[in-house]
PDB file of C-alpha atoms in Angstrom:
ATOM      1  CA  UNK A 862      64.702  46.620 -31.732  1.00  0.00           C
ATOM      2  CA  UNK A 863      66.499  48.168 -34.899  1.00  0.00           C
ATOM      3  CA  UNK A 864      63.566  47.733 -37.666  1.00  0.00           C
ATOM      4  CA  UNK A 865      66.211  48.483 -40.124  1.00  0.00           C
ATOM      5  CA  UNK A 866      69.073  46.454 -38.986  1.00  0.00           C
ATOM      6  CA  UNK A 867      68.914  43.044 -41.065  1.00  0.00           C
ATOM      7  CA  UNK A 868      69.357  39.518 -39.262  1.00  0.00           C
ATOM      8  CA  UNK A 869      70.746  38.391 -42.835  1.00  0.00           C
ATOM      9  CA  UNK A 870      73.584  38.086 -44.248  1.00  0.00           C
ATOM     10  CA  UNK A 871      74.240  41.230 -46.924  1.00  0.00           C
ATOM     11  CA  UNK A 872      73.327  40.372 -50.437  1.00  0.00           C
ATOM     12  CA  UNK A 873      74.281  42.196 -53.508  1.00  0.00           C
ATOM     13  CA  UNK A 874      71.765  44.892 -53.938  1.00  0.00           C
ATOM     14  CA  UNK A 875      68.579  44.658 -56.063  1.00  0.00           C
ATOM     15  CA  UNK A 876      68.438  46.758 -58.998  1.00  0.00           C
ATOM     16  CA  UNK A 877      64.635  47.798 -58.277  1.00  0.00           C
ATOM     17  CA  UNK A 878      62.567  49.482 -61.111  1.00  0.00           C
ATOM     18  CA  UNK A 879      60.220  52.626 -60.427  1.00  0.00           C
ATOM     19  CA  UNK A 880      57.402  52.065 -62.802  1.00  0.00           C
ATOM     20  CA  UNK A 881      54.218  52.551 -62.045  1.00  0.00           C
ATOM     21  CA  UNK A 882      52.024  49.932 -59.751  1.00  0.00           C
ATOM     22  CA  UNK A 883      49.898  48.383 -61.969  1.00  0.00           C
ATOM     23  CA  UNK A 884      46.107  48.825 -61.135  1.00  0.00           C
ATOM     24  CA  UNK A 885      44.827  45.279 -62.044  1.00  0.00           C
ATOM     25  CA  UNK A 886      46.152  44.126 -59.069  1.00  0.00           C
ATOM     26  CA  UNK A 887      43.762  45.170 -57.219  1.00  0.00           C
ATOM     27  CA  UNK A 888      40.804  44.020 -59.006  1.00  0.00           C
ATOM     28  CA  UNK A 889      38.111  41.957 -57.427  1.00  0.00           C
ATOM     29  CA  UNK A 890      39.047  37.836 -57.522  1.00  0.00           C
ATOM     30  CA  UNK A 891      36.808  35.089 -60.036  1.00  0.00           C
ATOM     31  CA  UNK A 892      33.978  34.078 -57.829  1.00  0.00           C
ATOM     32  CA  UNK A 893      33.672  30.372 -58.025  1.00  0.00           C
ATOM     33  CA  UNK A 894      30.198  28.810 -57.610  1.00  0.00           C
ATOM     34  CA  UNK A 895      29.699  25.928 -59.085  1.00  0.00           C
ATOM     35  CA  UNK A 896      29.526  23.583 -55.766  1.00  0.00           C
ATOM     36  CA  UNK A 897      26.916  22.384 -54.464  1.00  0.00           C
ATOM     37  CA  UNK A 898      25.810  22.800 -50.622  1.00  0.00           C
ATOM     38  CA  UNK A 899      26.962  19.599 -49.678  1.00  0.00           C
ATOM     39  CA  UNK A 900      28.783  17.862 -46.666  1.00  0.00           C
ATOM     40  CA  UNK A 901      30.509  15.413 -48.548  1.00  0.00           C
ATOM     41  CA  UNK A 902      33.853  15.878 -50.828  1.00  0.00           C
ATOM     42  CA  UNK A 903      33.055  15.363 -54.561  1.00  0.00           C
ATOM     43  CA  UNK A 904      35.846  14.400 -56.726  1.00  0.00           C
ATOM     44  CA  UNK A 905      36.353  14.516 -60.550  1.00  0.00           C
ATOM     45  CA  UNK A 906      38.561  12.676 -63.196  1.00  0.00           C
ATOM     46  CA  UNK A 907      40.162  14.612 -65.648  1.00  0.00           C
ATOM     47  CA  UNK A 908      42.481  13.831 -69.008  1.00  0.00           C
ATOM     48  CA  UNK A 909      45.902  13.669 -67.788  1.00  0.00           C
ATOM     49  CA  UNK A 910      47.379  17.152 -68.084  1.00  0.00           C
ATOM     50  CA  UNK A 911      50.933  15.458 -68.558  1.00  0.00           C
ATOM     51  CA  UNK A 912      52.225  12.092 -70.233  1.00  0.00           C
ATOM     52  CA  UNK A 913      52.119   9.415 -67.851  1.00  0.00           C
ATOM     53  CA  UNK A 914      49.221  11.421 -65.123  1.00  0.00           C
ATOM     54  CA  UNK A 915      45.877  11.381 -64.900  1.00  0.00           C
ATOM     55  CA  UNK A 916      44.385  14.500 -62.305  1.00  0.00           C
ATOM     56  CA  UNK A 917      41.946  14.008 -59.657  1.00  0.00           C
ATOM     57  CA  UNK A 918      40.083  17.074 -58.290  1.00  0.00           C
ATOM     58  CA  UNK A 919      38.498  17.397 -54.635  1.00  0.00           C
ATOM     59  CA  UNK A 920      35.618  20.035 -53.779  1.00  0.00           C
ATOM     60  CA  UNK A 921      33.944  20.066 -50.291  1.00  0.00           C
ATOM     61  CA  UNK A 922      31.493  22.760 -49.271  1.00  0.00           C
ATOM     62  CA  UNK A 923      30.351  23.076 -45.360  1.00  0.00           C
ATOM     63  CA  UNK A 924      27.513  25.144 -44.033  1.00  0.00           C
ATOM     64  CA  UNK A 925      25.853  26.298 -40.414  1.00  0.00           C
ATOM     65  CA  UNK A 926      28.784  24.895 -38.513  1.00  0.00           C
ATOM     66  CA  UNK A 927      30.448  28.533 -37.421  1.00  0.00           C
ATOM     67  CA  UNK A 928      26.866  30.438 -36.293  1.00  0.00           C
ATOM     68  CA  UNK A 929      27.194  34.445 -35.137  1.00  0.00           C
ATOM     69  CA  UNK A 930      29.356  37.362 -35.313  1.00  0.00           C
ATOM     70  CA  UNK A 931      32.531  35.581 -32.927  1.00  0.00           C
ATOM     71  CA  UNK A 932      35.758  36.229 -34.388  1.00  0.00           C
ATOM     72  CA  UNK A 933      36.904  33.590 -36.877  1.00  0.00           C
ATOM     73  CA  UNK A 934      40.408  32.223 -36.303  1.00  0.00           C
ATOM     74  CA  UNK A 935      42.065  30.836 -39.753  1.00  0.00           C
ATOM     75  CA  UNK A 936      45.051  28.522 -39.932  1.00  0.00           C
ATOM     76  CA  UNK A 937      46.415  27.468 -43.571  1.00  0.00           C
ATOM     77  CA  UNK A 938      49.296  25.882 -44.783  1.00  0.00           C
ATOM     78  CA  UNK A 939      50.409  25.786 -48.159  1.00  0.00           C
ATOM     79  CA  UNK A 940      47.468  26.886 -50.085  1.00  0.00           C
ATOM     80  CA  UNK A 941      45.885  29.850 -51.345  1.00  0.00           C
ATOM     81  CA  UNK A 942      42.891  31.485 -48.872  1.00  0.00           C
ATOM     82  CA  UNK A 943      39.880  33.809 -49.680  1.00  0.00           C
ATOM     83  CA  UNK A 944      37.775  35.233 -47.068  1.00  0.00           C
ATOM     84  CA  UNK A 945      34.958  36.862 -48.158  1.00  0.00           C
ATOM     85  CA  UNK A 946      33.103  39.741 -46.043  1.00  0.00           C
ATOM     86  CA  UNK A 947      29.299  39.413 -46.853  1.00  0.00           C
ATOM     87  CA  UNK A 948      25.574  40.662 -45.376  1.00  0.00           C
ATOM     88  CA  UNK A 949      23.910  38.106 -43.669  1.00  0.00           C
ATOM     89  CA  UNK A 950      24.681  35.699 -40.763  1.00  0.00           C
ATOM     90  CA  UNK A 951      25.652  32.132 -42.295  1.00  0.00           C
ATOM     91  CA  UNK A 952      29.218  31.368 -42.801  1.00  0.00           C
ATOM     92  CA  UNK A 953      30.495  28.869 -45.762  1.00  0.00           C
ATOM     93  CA  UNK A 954      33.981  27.192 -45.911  1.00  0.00           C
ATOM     94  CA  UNK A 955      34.711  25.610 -49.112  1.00  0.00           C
ATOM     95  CA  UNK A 956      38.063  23.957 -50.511  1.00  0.00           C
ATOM     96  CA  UNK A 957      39.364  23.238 -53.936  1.00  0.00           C
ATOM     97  CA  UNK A 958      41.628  20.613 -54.670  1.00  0.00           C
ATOM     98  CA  UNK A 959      43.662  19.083 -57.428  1.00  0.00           C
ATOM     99  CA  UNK A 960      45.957  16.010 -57.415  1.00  0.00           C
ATOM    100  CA  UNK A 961      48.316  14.880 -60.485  1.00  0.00           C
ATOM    101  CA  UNK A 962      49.833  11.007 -59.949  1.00  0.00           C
ATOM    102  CA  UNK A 963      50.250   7.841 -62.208  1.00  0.00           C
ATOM    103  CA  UNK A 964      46.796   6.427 -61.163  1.00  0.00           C
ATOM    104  CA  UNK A 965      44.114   7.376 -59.026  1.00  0.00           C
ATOM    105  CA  UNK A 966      44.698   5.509 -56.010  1.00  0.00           C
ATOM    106  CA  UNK A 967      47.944   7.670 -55.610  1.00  0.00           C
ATOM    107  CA  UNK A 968      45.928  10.965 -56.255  1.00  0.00           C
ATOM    108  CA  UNK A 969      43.460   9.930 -54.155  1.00  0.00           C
ATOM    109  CA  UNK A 970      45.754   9.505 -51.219  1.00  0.00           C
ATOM    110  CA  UNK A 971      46.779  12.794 -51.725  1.00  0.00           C
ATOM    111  CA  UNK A 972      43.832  14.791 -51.865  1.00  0.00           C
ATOM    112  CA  UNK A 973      42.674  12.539 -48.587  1.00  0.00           C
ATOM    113  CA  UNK A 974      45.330  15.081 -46.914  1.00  0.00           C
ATOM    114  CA  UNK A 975      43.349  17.974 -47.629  1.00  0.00           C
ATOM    115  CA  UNK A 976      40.871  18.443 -44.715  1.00  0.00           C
ATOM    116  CA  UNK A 977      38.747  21.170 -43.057  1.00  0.00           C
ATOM    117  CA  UNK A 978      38.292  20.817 -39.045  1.00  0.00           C
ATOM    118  CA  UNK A 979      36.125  23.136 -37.822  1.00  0.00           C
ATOM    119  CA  UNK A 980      35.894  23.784 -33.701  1.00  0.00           C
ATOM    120  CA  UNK A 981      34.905  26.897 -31.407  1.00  0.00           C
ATOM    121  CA  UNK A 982      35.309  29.519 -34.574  1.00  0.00           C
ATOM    122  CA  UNK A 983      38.947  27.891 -35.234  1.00  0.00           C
ATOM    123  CA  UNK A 984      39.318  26.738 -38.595  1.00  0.00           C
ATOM    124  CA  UNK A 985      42.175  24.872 -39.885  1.00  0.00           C
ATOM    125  CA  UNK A 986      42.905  23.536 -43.557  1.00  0.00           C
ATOM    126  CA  UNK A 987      45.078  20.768 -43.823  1.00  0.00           C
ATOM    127  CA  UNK A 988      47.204  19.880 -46.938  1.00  0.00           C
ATOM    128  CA  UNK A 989      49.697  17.244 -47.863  1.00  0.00           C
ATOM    129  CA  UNK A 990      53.272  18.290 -46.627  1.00  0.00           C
ATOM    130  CA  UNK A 991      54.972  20.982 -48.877  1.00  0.00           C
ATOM    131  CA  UNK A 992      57.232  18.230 -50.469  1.00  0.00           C
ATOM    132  CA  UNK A 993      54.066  17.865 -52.246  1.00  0.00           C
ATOM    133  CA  UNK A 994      52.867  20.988 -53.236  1.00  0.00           C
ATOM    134  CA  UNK A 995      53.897  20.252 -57.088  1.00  0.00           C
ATOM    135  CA  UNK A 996      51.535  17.320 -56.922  1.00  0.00           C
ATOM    136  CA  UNK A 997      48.719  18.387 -54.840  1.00  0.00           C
ATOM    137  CA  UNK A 998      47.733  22.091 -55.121  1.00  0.00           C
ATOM    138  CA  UNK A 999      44.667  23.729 -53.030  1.00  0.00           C
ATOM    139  CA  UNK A1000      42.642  26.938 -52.819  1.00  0.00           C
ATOM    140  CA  UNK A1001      40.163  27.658 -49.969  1.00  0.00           C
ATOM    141  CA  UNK A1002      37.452  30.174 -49.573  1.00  0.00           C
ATOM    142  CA  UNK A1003      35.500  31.492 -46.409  1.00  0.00           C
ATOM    143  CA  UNK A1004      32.257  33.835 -47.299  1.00  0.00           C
ATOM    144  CA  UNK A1005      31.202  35.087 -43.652  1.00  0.00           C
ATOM    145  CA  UNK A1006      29.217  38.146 -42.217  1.00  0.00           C
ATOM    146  CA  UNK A1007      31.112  41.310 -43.078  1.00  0.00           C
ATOM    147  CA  UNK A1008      30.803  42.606 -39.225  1.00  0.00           C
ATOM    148  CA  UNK A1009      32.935  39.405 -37.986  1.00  0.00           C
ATOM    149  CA  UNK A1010      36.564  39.862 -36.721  1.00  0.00           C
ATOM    150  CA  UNK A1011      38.933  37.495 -38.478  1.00  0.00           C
ATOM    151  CA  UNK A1012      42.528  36.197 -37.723  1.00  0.00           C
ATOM    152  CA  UNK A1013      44.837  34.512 -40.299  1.00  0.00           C
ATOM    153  CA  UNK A1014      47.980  32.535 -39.666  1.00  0.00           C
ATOM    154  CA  UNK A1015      49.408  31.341 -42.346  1.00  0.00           C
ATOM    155  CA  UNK A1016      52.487  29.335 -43.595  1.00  0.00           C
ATOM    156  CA  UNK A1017      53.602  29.381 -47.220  1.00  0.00           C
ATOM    157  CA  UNK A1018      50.411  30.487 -48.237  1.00  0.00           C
ATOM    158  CA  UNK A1019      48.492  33.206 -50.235  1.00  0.00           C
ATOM    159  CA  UNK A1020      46.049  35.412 -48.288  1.00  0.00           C
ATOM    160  CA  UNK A1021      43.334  37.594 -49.895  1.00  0.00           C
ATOM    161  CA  UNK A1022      40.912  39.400 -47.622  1.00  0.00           C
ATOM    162  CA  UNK A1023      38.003  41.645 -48.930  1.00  0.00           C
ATOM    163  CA  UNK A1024      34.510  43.547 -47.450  1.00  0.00           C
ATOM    164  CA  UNK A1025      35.126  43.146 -43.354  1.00  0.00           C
ATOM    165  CA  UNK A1026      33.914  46.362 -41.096  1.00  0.00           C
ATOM    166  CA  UNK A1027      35.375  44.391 -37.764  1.00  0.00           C
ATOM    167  CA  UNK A1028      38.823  44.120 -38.313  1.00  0.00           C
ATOM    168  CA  UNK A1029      41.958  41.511 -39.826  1.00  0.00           C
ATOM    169  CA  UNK A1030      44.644  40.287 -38.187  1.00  0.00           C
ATOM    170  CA  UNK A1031      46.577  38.544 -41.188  1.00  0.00           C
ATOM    171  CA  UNK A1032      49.999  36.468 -41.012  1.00  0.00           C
ATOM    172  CA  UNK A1033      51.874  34.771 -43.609  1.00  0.00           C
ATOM    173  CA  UNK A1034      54.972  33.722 -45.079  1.00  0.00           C
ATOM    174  CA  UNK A1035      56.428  33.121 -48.704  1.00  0.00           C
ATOM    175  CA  UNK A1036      53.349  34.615 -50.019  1.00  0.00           C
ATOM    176  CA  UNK A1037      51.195  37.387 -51.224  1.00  0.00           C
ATOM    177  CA  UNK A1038      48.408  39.019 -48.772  1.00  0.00           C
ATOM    178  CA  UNK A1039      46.017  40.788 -50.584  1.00  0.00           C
ATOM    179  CA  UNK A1040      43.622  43.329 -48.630  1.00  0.00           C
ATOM    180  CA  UNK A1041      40.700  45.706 -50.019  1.00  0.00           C
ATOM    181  CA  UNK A1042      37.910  47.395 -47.325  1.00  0.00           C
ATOM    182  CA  UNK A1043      39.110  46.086 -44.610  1.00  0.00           C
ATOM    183  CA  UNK A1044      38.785  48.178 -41.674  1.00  0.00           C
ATOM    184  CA  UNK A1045      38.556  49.883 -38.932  1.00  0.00           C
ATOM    185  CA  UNK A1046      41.647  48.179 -37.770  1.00  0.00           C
ATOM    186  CA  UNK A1047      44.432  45.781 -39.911  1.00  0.00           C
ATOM    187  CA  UNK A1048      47.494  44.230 -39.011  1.00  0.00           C
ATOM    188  CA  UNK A1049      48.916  42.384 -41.812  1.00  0.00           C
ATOM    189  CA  UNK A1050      52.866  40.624 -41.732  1.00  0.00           C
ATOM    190  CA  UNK A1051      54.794  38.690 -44.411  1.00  0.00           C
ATOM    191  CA  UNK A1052      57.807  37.102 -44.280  1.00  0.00           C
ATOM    192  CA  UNK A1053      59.748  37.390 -47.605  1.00  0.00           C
ATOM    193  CA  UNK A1054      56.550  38.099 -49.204  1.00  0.00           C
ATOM    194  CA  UNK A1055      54.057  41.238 -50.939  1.00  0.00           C
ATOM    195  CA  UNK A1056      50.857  42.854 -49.208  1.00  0.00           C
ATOM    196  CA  UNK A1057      48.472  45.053 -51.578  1.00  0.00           C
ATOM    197  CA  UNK A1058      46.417  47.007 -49.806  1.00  0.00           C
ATOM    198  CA  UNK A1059      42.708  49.041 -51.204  1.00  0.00           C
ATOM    199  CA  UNK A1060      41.124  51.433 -49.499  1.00  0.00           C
ATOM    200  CA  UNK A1061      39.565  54.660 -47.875  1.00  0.00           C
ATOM    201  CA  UNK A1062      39.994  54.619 -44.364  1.00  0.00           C
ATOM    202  CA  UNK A1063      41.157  52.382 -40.699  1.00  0.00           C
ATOM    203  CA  UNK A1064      44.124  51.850 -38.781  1.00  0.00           C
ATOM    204  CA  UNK A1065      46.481  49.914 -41.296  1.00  0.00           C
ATOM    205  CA  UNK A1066      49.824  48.449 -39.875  1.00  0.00           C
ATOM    206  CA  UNK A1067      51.512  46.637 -42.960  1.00  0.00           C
ATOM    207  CA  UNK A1068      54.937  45.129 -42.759  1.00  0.00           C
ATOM    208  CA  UNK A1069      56.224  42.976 -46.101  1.00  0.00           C
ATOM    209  CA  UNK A1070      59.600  41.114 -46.164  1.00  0.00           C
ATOM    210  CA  UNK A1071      59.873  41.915 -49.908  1.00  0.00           C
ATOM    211  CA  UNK A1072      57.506  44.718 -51.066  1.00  0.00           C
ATOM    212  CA  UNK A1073      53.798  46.634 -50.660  1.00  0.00           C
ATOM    213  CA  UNK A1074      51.404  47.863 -53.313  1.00  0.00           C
ATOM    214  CA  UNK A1075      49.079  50.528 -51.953  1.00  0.00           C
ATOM    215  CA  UNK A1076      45.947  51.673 -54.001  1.00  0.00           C
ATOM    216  CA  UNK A1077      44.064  54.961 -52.096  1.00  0.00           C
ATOM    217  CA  UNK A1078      40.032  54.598 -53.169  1.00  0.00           C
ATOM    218  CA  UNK A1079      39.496  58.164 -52.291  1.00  0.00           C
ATOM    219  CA  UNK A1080      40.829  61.787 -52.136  1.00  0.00           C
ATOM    220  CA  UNK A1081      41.253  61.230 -48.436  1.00  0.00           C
ATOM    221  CA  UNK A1082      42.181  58.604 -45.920  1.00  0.00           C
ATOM    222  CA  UNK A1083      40.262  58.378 -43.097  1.00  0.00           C
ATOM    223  CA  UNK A1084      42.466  56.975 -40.223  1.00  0.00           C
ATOM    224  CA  UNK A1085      46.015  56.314 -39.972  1.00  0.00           C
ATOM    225  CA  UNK A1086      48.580  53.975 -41.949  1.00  0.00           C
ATOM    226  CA  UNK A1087      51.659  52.430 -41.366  1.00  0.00           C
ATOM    227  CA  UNK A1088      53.231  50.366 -44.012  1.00  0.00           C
ATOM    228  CA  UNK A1089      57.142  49.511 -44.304  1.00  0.00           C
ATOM    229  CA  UNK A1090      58.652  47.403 -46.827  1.00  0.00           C
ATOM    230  CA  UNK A1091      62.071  45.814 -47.126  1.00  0.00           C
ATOM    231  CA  UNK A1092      61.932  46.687 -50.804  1.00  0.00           C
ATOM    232  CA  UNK A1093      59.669  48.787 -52.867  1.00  0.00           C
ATOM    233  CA  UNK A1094      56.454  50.743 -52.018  1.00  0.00           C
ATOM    234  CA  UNK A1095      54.332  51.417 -54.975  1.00  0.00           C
ATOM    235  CA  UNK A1096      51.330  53.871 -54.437  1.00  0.00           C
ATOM    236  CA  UNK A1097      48.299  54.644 -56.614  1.00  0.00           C
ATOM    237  CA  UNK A1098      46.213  57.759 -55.719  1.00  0.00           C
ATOM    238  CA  UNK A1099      43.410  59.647 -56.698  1.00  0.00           C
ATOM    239  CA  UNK A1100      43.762  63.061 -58.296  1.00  0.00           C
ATOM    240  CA  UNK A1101      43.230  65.539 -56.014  1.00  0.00           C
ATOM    241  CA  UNK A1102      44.152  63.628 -53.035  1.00  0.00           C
ATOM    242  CA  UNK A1103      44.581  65.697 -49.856  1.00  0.00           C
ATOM    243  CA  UNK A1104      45.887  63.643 -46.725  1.00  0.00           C
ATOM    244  CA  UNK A1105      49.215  64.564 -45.244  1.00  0.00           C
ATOM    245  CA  UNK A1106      52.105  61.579 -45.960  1.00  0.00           C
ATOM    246  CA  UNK A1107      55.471  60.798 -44.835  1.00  0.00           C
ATOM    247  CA  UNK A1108      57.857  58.631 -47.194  1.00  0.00           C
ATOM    248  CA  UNK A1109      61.387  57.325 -45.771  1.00  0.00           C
ATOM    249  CA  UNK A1110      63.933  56.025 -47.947  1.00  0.00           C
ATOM    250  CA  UNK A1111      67.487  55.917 -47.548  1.00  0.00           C
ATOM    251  CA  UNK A1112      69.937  58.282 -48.897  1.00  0.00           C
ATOM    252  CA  UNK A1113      70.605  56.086 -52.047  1.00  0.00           C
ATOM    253  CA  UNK A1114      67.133  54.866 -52.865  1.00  0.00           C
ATOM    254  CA  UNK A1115      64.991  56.631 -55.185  1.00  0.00           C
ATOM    255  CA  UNK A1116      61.876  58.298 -54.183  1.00  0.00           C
ATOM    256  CA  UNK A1117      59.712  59.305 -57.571  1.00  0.00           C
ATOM    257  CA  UNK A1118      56.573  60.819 -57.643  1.00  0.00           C
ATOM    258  CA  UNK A1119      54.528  61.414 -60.740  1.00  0.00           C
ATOM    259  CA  UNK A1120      51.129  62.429 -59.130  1.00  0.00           C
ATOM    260  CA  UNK A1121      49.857  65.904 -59.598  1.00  0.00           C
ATOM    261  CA  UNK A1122      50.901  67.612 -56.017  1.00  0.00           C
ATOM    262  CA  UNK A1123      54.713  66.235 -56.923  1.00  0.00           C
ATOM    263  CA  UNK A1124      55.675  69.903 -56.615  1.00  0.00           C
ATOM    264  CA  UNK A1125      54.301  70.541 -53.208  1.00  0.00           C
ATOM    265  CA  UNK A1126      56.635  67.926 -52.282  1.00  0.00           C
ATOM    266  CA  UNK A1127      59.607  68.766 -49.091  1.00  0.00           C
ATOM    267  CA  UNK A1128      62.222  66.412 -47.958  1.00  0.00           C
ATOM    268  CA  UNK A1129      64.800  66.936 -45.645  1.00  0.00           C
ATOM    269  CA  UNK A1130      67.222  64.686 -43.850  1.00  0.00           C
ATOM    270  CA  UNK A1131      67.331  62.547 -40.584  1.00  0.00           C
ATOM    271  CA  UNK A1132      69.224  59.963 -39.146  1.00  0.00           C
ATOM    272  CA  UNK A1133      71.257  59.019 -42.799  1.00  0.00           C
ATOM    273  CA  UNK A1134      67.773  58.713 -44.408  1.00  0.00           C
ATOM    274  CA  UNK A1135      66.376  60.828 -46.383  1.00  0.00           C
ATOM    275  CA  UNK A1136      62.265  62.048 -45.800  1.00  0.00           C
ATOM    276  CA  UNK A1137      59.708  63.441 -48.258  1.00  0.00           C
ATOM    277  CA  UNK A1138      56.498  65.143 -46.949  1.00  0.00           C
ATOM    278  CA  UNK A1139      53.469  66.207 -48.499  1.00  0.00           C
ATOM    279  CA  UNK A1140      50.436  68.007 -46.623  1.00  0.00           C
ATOM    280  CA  UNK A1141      49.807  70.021 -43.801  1.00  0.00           C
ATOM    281  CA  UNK A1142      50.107  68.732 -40.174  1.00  0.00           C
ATOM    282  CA  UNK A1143      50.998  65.643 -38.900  1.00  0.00           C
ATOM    283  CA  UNK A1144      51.225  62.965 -41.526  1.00  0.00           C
ATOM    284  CA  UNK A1145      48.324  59.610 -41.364  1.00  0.00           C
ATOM    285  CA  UNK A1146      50.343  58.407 -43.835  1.00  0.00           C
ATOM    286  CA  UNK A1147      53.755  56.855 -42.900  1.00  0.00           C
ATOM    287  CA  UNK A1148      55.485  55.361 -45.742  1.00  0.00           C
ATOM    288  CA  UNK A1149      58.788  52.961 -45.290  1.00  0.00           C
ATOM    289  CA  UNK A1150      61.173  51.404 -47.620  1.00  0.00           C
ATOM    290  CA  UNK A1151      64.296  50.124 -45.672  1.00  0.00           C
ATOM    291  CA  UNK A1152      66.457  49.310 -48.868  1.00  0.00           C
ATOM    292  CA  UNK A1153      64.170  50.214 -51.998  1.00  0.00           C
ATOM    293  CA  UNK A1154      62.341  52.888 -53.635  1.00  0.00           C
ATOM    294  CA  UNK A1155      59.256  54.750 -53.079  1.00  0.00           C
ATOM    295  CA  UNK A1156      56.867  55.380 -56.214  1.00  0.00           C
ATOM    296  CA  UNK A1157      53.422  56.916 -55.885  1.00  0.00           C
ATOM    297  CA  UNK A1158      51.382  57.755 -59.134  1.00  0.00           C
ATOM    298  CA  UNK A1159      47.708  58.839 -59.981  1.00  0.00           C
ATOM    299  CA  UNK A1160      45.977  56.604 -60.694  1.00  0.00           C
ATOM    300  CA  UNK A1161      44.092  56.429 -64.125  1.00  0.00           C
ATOM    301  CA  UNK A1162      40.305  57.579 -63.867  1.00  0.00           C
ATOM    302  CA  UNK A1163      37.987  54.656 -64.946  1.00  0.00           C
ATOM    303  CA  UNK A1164      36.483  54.666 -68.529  1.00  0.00           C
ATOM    304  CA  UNK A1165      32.673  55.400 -68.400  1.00  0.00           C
ATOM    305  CA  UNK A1166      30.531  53.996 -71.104  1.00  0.00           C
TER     306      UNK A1166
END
């Protein structure tokens, strides 16, 4: 299989900036807890947000039903998923809904759609078919023990995984995956979509249809990772950071680097692309763009009160 030969038909190309990857992207998500621990769905009326609707929200909370450290499987459909690593040994699943519809009987219908079936570690979120997705929107959120394995398949939905020490397998289309101290091993796919990856160390396989955000916690990375994009990779490092890299664009992308080893920089050619290296030995980082540019920058020290 040719990872750089496109089942698509050629578009015209993307005029792709290089400026630097902004760092609040990787900040840590709004932590909502204002449910309480209950079983049953509780839904709320609200002004209409637009002539002519009224909205109708939908929160369920469940508890105890996914006991242990067994992987978790996760399957979401248009909707936006948080798993949240965690000490302990209880496992929440919570969902979020809103509806907007002439009355409440029609927003109510809707937000009847959105379910949570839970069954031998498999959980599966169920939302109204994407026709909808204007009317009906949903966000879901799993806090579990940090040591359990988890597995995401997703469809046209956002992914954000944070705090596991067993392992993430994440897949997704149309969407964003969003990944910070995940380890020791991650797989993470998107189909015309963005991954951001955080962190120090693990065995990182990354593939994005559209493009990957890398932020490097610490001078070195502990493991090895693989990340091609079909468009830009943007990287933010530490100063001072020490572990060998690879980066592979083609001959007519840019590669720019603005961090402080950009002089200790080589590049040669291979196989019409063009490869910069930086560090001694073999390289645990392996960088890919297949049509867009590589930019890695330091990023800026935190301000200390």
């Amino acid at each position: 299989m040719n990872l750089f030969k496109s089942k698509h038909k050629k578009s015209p190309p993307v005029a792709y900036t290089t400026d630097p990857l902004p760092a609040f992207l990787f900040e840590p998500s709004p932590k909502q807890r204002e449910l309480a621990a209950s079983n049953k769905p509780r839904y709320m009326l609200y002004s209409p947000p637009h002539k002519g609707l009224i909205r109708l929200t939908k929160s369920l909370r469940l508890a105890g039903h996914l006991p242990g450290l067994t992987p978790i499987r996760v399957h979401v459909d248009h909707g936006m998923l948080e798993v949240i690593g965690l000490p302990g040994v209880e496992t929440f699943v919570e969902a979020h809904s809103k509806a907007d519809a002439p009355n409440q009987t029609r927003a109510r219908r809707l937000l009847d759609q959105v379910e949570i079936e839970l069954k031998d570690g498999h959980v599966r979120f169920s939302t109204p078919p994407g026709r909808f997705n204007q009317h009906c929107q949903s966000s879901f959120t799993i806090t579990c023990p940090k040591g359990r394995p988890v597995t995401v398949c997703g469809a046209y939905a956002a992914v954000r995984l944070s705090d596991f020490t067993a392992g993430a397998n994440i897949e997704t289309t149309h969407a964003r995956i969003t990944i910070s101290n995940v380890g020791p091993k991650v797989n993470a796919r998107v189909k015309e979509g963005i991954i951001d990856y955080s962190g120090d160390q693990g065995s990182a396989r990354l593939f994005a249809g559209w493009e990957i955000n890398l932020n490097f916690t610490s001078q070195t990375y502990t493991g090895e990772l693989d990340a091609t994009a079909e468009g830009p990779v943007r990287v933010l490092i530490p100063q001072g950071f020490a572990t060998p890299f690879e980066a592979s664009v083609t001959k007519d992308a840019a590669f720019v680097c603005r961090a402080d080893f950009q002089l200790q920089i080589n590049h040669r050619k291979r196989g019409g692309r063009l490869l910069y290296r930086f560090g001694q030995g073999s390289p645990l980082i392996r960088l890919t763009s297949v049509n867009g540019p590589i930019v890695i920058d330091n990023a800026l020290p935190l301000l200390t009160k």
